[in-house]
Every structure is written in C-alpha cells, then in structure tokens.
Short mmCIF file of C-alpha atoms in Angstrom, two decimals:
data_model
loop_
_atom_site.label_atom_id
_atom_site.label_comp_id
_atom_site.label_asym_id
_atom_site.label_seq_id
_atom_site.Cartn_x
_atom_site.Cartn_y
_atom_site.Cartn_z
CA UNK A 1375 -30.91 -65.40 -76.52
CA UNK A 1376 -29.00 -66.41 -79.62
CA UNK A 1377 -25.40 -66.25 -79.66
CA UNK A 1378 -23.60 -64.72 -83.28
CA UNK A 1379 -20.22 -65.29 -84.00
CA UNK A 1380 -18.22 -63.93 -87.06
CA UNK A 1381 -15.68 -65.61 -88.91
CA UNK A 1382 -13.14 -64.77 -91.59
CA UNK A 1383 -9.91 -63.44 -92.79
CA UNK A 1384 -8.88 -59.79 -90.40
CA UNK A 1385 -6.81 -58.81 -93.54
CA UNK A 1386 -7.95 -58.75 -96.96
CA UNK A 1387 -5.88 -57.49 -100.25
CA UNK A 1388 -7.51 -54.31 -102.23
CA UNK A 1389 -9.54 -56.07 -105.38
CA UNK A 1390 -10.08 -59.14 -103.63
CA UNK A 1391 -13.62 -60.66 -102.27
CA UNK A 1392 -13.74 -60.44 -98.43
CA UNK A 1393 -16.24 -63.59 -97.17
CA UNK A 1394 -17.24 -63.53 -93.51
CA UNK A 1395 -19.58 -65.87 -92.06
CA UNK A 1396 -21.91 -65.70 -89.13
CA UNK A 1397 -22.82 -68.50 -86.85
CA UNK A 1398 -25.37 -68.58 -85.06
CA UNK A 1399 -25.99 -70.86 -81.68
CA UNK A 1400 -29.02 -70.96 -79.54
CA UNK A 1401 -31.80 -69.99 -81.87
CA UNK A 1402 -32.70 -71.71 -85.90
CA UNK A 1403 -31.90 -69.48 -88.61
CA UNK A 1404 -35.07 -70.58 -90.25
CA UNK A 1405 -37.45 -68.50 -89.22
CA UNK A 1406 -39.00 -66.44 -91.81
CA UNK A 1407 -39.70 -63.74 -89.37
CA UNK A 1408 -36.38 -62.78 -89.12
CA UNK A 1409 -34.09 -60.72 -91.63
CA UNK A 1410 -30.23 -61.57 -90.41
CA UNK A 1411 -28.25 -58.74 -91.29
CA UNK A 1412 -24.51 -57.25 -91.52
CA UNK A 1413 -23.79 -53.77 -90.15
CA UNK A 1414 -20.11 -52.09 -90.12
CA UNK A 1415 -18.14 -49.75 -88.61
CA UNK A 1416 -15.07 -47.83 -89.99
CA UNK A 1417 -12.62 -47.35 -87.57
CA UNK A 1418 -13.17 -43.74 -85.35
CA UNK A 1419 -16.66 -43.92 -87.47
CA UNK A 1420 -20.27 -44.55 -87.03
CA UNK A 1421 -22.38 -47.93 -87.93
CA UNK A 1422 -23.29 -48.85 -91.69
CA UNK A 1423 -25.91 -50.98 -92.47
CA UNK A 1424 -24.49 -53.43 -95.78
CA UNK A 1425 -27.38 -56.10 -96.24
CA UNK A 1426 -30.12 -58.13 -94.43
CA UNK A 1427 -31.61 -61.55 -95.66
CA UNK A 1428 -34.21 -64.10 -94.61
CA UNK A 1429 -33.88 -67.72 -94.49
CA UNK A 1430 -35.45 -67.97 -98.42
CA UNK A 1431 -32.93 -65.93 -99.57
CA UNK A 1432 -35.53 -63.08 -99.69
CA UNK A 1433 -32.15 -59.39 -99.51
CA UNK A 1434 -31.99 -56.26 -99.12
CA UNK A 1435 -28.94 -53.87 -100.15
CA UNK A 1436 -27.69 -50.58 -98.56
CA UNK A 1437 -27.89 -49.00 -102.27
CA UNK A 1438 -24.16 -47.93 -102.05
CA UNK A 1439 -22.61 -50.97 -101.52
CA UNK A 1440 -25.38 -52.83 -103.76
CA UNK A 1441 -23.08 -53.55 -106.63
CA UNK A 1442 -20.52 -55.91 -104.75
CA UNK A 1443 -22.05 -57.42 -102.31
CA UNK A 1444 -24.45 -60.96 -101.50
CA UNK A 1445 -25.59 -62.13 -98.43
CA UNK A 1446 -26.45 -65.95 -98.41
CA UNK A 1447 -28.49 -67.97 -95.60
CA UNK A 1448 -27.16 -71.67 -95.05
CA UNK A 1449 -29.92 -72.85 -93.35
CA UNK A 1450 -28.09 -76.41 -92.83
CA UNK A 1451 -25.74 -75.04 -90.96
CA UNK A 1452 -27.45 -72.58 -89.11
CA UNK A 1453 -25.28 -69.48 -90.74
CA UNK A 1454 -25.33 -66.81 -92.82
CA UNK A 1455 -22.61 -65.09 -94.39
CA UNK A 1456 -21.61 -62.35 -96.21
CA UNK A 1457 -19.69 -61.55 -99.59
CA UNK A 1458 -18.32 -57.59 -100.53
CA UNK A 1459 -16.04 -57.68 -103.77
CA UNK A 1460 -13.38 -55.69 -105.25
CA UNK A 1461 -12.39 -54.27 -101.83
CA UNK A 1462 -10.76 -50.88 -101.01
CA UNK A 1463 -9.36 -49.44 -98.12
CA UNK A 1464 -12.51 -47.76 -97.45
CA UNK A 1465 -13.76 -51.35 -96.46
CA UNK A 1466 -11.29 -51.70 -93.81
CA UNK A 1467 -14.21 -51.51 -90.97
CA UNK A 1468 -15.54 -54.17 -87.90
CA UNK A 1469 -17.90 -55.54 -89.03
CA UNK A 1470 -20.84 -57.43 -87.19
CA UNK A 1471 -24.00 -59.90 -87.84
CA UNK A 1472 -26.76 -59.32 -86.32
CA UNK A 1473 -30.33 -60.43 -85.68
CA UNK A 1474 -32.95 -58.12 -85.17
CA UNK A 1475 -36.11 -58.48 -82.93
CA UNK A 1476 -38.89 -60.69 -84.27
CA UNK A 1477 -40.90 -59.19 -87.35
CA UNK A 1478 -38.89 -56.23 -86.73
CA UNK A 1479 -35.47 -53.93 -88.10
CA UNK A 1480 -33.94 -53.10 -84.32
CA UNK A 1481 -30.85 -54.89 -84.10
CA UNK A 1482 -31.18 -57.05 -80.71
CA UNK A 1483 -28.82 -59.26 -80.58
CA UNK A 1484 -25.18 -59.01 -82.36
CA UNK A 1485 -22.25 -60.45 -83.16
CA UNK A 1486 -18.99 -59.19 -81.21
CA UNK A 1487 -17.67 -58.09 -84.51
CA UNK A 1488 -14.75 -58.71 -86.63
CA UNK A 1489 -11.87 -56.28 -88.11
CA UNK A 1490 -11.10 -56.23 -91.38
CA UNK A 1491 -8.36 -54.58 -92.88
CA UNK A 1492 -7.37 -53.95 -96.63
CA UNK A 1493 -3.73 -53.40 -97.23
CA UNK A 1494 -1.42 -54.81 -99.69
CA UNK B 1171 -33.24 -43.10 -98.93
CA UNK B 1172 -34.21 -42.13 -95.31
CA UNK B 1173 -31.25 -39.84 -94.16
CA UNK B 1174 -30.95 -40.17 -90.16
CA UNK B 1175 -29.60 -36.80 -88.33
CA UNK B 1176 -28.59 -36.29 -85.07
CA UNK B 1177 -27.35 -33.54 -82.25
CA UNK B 1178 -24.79 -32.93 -81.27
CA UNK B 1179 -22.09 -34.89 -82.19
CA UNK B 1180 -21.40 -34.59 -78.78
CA UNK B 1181 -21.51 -33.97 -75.18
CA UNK B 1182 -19.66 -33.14 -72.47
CA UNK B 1183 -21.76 -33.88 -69.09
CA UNK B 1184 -21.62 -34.37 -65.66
CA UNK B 1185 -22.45 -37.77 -63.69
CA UNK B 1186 -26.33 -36.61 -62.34
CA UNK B 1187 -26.93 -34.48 -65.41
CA UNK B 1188 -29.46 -34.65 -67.68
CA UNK B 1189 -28.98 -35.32 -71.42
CA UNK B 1190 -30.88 -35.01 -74.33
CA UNK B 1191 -29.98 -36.10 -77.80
CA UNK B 1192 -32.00 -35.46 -80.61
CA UNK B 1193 -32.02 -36.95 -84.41
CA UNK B 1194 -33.62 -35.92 -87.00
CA UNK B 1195 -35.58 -38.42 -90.38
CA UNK B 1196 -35.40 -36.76 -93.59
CA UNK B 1197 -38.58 -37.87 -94.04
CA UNK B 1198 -41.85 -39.57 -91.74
CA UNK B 1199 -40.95 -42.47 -90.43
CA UNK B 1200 -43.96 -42.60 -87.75
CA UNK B 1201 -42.44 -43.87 -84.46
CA UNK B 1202 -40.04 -46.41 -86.54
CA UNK B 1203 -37.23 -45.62 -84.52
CA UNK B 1204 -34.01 -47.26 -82.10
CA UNK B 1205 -31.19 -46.17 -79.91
CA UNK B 1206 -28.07 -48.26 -79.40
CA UNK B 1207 -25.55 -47.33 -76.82
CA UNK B 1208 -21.91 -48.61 -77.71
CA UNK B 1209 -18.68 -48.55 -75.67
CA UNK B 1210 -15.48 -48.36 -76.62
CA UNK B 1211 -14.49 -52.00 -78.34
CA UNK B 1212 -18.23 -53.50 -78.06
CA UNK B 1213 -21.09 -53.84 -80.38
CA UNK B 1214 -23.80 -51.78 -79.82
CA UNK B 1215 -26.56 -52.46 -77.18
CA UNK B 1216 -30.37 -51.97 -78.12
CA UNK B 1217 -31.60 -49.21 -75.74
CA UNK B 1218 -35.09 -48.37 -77.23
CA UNK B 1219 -37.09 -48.94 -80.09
CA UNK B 1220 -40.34 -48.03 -81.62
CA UNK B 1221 -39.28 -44.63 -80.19
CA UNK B 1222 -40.36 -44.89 -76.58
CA UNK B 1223 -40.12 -48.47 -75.79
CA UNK B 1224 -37.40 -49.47 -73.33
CA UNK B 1225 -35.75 -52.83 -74.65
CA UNK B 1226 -35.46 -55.39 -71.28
CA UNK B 1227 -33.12 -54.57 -68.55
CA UNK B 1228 -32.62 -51.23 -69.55
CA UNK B 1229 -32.56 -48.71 -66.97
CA UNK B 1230 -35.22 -46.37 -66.49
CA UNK B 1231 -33.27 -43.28 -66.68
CA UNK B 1232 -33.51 -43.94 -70.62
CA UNK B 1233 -36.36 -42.82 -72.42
CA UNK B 1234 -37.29 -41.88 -75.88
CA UNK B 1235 -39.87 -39.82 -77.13
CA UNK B 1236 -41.27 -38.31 -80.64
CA UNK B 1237 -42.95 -39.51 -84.05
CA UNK B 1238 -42.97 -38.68 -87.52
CA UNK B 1239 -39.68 -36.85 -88.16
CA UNK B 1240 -38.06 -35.73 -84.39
CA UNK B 1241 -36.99 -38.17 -81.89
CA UNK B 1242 -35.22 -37.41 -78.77
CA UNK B 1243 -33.42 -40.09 -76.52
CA UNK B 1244 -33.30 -38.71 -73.05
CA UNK B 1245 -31.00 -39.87 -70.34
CA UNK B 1246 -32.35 -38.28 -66.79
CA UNK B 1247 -29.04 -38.43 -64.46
CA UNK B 1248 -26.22 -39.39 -66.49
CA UNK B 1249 -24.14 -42.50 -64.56
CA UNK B 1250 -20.45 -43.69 -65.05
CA UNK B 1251 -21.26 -46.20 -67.37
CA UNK B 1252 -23.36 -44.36 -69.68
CA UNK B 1253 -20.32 -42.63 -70.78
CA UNK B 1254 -20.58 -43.86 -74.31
CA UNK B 1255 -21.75 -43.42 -77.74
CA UNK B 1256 -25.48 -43.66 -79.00
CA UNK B 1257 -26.84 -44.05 -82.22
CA UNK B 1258 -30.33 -43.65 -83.79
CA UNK B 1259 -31.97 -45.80 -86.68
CA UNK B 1260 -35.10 -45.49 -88.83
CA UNK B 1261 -36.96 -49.20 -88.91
CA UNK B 1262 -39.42 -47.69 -90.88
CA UNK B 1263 -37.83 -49.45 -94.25
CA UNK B 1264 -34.92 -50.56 -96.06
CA UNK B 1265 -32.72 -49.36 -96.82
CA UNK B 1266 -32.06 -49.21 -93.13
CA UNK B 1267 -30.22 -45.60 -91.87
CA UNK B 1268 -28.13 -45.08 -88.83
CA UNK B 1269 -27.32 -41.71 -87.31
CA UNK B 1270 -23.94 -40.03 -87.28
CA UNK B 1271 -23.56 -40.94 -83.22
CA UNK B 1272 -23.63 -38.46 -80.43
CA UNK B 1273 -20.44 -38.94 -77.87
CA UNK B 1274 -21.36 -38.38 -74.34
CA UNK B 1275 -18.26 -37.76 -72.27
CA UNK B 1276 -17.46 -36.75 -69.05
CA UNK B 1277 -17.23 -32.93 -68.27
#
C-alpha cells in the first residue's frame, strides 16, 4: 500500500494562497487509473471533498471552491499538490490527500492530514 | 450536485447492540456508494464500498446494503472500538458528496 504524506505551512494569513503538497511513497503517481484527490475537514465538522486529478493533469472541482483552487500532478517527483487562494477563516480545516481504489472514487488510502489555520 | 443525507446525526449505543445508519442520495446513484469510519484525530478508514462490499480486513459485523437512492451501513454488535464516526459518499460522479457523519457513542 502507498504511503501519502502532506506538507505545508499549519498557519496561513486570510487573502493569502495556502500550497500543500502530497508525497507519495510506495506506489507511481503515473497511473492514469487513478484520480489523486484532496478532501478536508473543518474542525468539529464533517469531510469536504476540494479537487481530484490524474497524472495528465486531467481535474475535477467541488463547484464551491472551483474559483480558487488548482490541483497539479508532478509526476517527477512522485507528488501532487494542492493550491486554494484568497483564504478565509472558513478554510482553517485538516486537510488530507488521498488516493482512491483503482478505476474507482472510494478513498482507500490517505494521507494523515494536515491543519491549517487562517489567522492574522 | 448529488446531495448525500444521513441519520441520525447520532447514536448513543451499547457494546453488543445493533446499529443501523442510513443516508440518503438526492438523486440515483445505483449502488455508487462508501462508508468511512474515523476516530478521533485519524483520517478516515474505508469500510465499504459499492454499497455492500466489505473493503479487506474489515470485520464482518459491517455490512452495507441498498441501491439507487437508500443505503444503510449496518453494524451487528457494536464493539469498543467502533465507537466512532462514519461517513457515506456517492462515487457515482464528480462532484464527489460526503454525508453529514453519524456519531456512534457509548450509551
């Protein structure tokens, strides 16, 4: 089983561009079966699915968050990563990668997640 | 979008009980369904998917059942570690939909 690790800043200032990235061990990202995704979770709150992307590049957006964010696939170095703009404090979340089952959209194997908070 | 629904929001239960949680698809999703279990502080764990199948050392006191727009994920005699919260999601097609959760605590 793959191993997914996220990485980036726990504290982020409101307007700014919060970049995580996800690396992945134990399995190639370039596989065009599989569409790596980011899923978050607001503190006390339930899971949020943000974005999912194969290795091409080939995304899909949760429609809310659709206007600030990109998810990129670094094949070379075996990560993916994710970019959400003009943060608020709504954003403050964990938030996890994740790789689904092959072909499929069940999330089997994740990341142990990251906090991210927005505060001045 | 595909809005995900489930009951209740929670549960109080004892260890041997049985528990049923349902959720709900706003619209068909055929049997294009998962269950996660997550404890306090962890990501969550894959239970089923496709509605009914049981992902790989899962025990078999989980099981899921239903198709089209009702799903229920039942647990038959509720242990001390399945205290937790569990989660449904339509596969069916993006945009991908969670469930509100449904906390199962002890009684």
């Amino acid at each position: 089983q793959p191993q997914l690790q996220e990485s980036g800043p726990g504290l982020v200032k409101p307007s700014e561009t919060l970049s995580l990235t996800c690396s992945v061990s134990g399995g190639s990202i370039s596989n065009s079966a599989y569409y790596w995704g980011w899923i978050r979770q607001p503190p006390g709150k339930g899971l949020e699915w943000i974005g999912s992307s194969d290795y091409t590049g080939s995304t899909y957006y949760n429609p809310s968050l659709k206007s600030r964010v990109t998810i990129s696939v670094d094949t070379s170095k075996n990560q993916f990563s994710l970019k959400l703009r003009s943060m608020t404090a709504a954003d403050t979340a964990v938030y996890y990668c994740a790789r689904p089952r092959l072909g499929f959209l069940d999330w089997l194997n994740w990341g142990q997640g990251t906090l991210v908070t927005v505060s001045s | 979008d595909i809005q995900m629904t489930q009951s209740p929001s929670s549960v109080s239960a004892y260890v041997g009980d049985r528990v049923i949680i349902t959720c709900r698809a706003s619209q068909g999703i055929s049997r294009w369904l998962a269950w996660y279990q997550q404890k306090p502080g962890k990501a969550p764990k894959l239970l089923i998917y496709t509605a009914s199948s049981l992902q790989s050392d899962v025990p078999s006191r989980f099981s899921g059942s239903g198709s089209g727009t009702d799903f229920t994920l039942t647990i038959s005699s509720l242990q001390p570690e399945d205290f937790a919260t569990y989660y449904c999601q339509q596969t069916s097609n993006f945009p991908l939909t969670f469930g509100g959760g449904t906390k199962v605590e002890l009684k």
